[in-house]
Every structure is written in structure tokens, then in C-alpha cells.
């Protein structure tokens, strides 16, 4: 189920490259062609990756709260700020007034 969710979000962990033996050259070619986008450490995305997902991954975080619910189709009151959680309580890599970090 987790892999289906990642596929739905159009994100690919770098571990897939390592586990399947895809070379760095192939990844570099895909990035150059615009098929893949580097989304921070450990993640690649595609042009279809939702903007909020890409933004969160670029700062080393994951969507949480209303942003995650909205992504899964739950109706939410819009909030212009991005709600994220980082691993092990770390702060997002690039502090931004438009980001609300959660623990």
C-alpha cells in the first residue's frame, strides 16, 4: 500500500535506485530530460508531483495536518501556510514564514 501511495504522489525514494540497480547516469539523464526532479535528499519527483509535496520534501519534511488530509481528498478550509513534520523532530532545512512545522 505504501508504494501505491508514493506512486500516486509521483515521488520516488532514492532507495529505489539503489535497490533496483539504476545507475546515477540514468537518473542524471532523466533529470536533464525533465522526467525526474531532485526533491531534496533521498527523493525524486516527476512533473506530476503535487506542488505541496515537492515543497515539503525540498525542505526535508513531509506533509501533515490539513495539507495531508486535503491531498487525500478531505475537504479543508484553505490555509496558505504549508503544514509539515520533519523526521525525529528536526527543523525544516529552510525556515520559511509560510511553513508551519509540527512535531
Coordinates of C-alpha atoms in Angstrom, one line a residue:
X1 CA 0.0 0.0 0.0
X2 CA 2.8 2.4 0.8
X3 CA 4.3 2.0 -2.6
X4 CA 0.9 2.6 -4.2
X5 CA 0.7 5.9 -2.2
X6 CA 4.1 7.0 -3.3
X7 CA 3.2 6.2 -6.9
X8 CA 0.0 8.2 -6.5
X9 CA 2.1 11.2 -5.2
X10 CA 4.6 10.8 -8.0
X11 CA 7.6 10.6 -5.7
X12 CA 10.4 8.0 -5.7
X13 CA 12.7 7.4 -2.8
X14 CA 16.4 7.2 -3.8
X15 CA 16.5 3.8 -2.2
X16 CA 14.5 2.5 -5.3
X17 CA 17.5 3.5 -7.4
X18 CA 19.9 1.7 -5.1
X19 CA 17.6 -1.4 -4.7
X20 CA 16.9 -1.8 -8.4
X21 CA 20.4 -1.1 -9.6
X22 CA 19.5 2.1 -11.6
X23 CA 22.7 4.0 -12.3
X24 CA 23.4 7.6 -11.4
X25 CA 23.9 8.2 -15.1
X26 CA 20.3 7.1 -15.9
X27 CA 19.0 9.3 -13.0
X28 CA 21.0 12.3 -14.3
X29 CA 19.6 11.7 -17.9
X30 CA 16.1 11.6 -16.5
X31 CA 16.6 14.8 -14.6
X32 CA 18.1 16.5 -17.7
X33 CA 15.1 15.4 -19.7
X34 CA 12.7 16.7 -17.1
X35 CA 11.3 13.3 -16.4
X36 CA 12.6 13.4 -12.8
X37 CA 13.2 16.2 -10.4
X38 CA 15.5 16.1 -7.4
X39 CA 13.3 16.9 -4.3
X40 CA 16.0 17.1 -1.6
X41 CA 17.9 14.4 0.0
X42 CA 16.6 10.9 -0.8
X43 CA 13.7 11.8 -3.0
X44 CA 12.9 12.3 -6.7
X45 CA 9.7 13.6 -8.2
X46 CA 8.0 13.8 -11.5
X47 CA 6.4 16.8 -13.2
X48 CA 3.1 15.4 -11.8
X49 CA 4.3 15.6 -8.1
X50 CA 1.8 17.8 -6.2
X51 CA 3.5 21.2 -5.5
X52 CA 2.9 21.0 -1.7
X53 CA 4.5 17.5 -1.6
X54 CA 7.5 18.7 -3.6
X55 CA 7.9 21.8 -1.4
X56 CA 7.8 19.8 1.8
X57 CA 10.4 17.2 0.5
X58 CA 12.7 20.0 -0.6
X59 CA 12.9 21.3 2.9
X60 CA 13.4 17.9 4.4
X61 CA 9.9 17.4 5.7
X62 CA 6.6 15.6 4.9
X63 CA 3.1 17.0 4.7
X64 CA 0.9 16.8 7.8
X65 CA -2.2 18.2 9.3
X66 CA -4.7 19.8 6.8
X67 CA -2.3 19.7 3.9
X68 CA -2.1 15.9 4.1
X69 CA -5.8 15.5 4.6
X70 CA -6.5 17.8 1.6
X71 CA -4.1 15.7 -0.5
X72 CA -6.2 12.6 0.3
X73 CA -9.4 14.3 -0.7
X74 CA -10.7 15.5 2.6
X75 CA -12.4 18.9 2.3
X76 CA -10.5 21.5 4.4
X77 CA -10.7 25.2 5.0
X78 CA -7.8 26.6 2.9
X79 CA -4.7 27.7 4.8
X80 CA -2.0 29.4 2.7
X81 CA 0.8 28.0 5.0
X82 CA 2.3 24.6 4.4
X83 CA 2.0 22.3 7.4
X84 CA 4.8 19.8 7.6
X85 CA 6.5 17.4 10.0
X86 CA 10.2 16.5 9.9
X87 CA 11.8 13.3 10.9
X88 CA 13.0 13.0 14.5
X89 CA 11.8 16.5 15.3
X90 CA 14.4 18.2 13.1
X91 CA 13.6 21.7 11.9
X92 CA 12.9 22.2 8.2
X93 CA 16.1 22.9 6.2
X94 CA 15.0 26.3 5.0
X95 CA 12.9 28.2 7.6
X96 CA 10.0 30.0 5.9
X97 CA 7.2 32.1 7.3
X98 CA 4.9 30.1 5.0
X99 CA 5.8 26.8 6.7
X100 CA 4.2 25.5 10.0
X101 CA 6.4 22.7 11.4
X102 CA 4.6 20.1 13.6
X103 CA 6.3 17.5 15.8

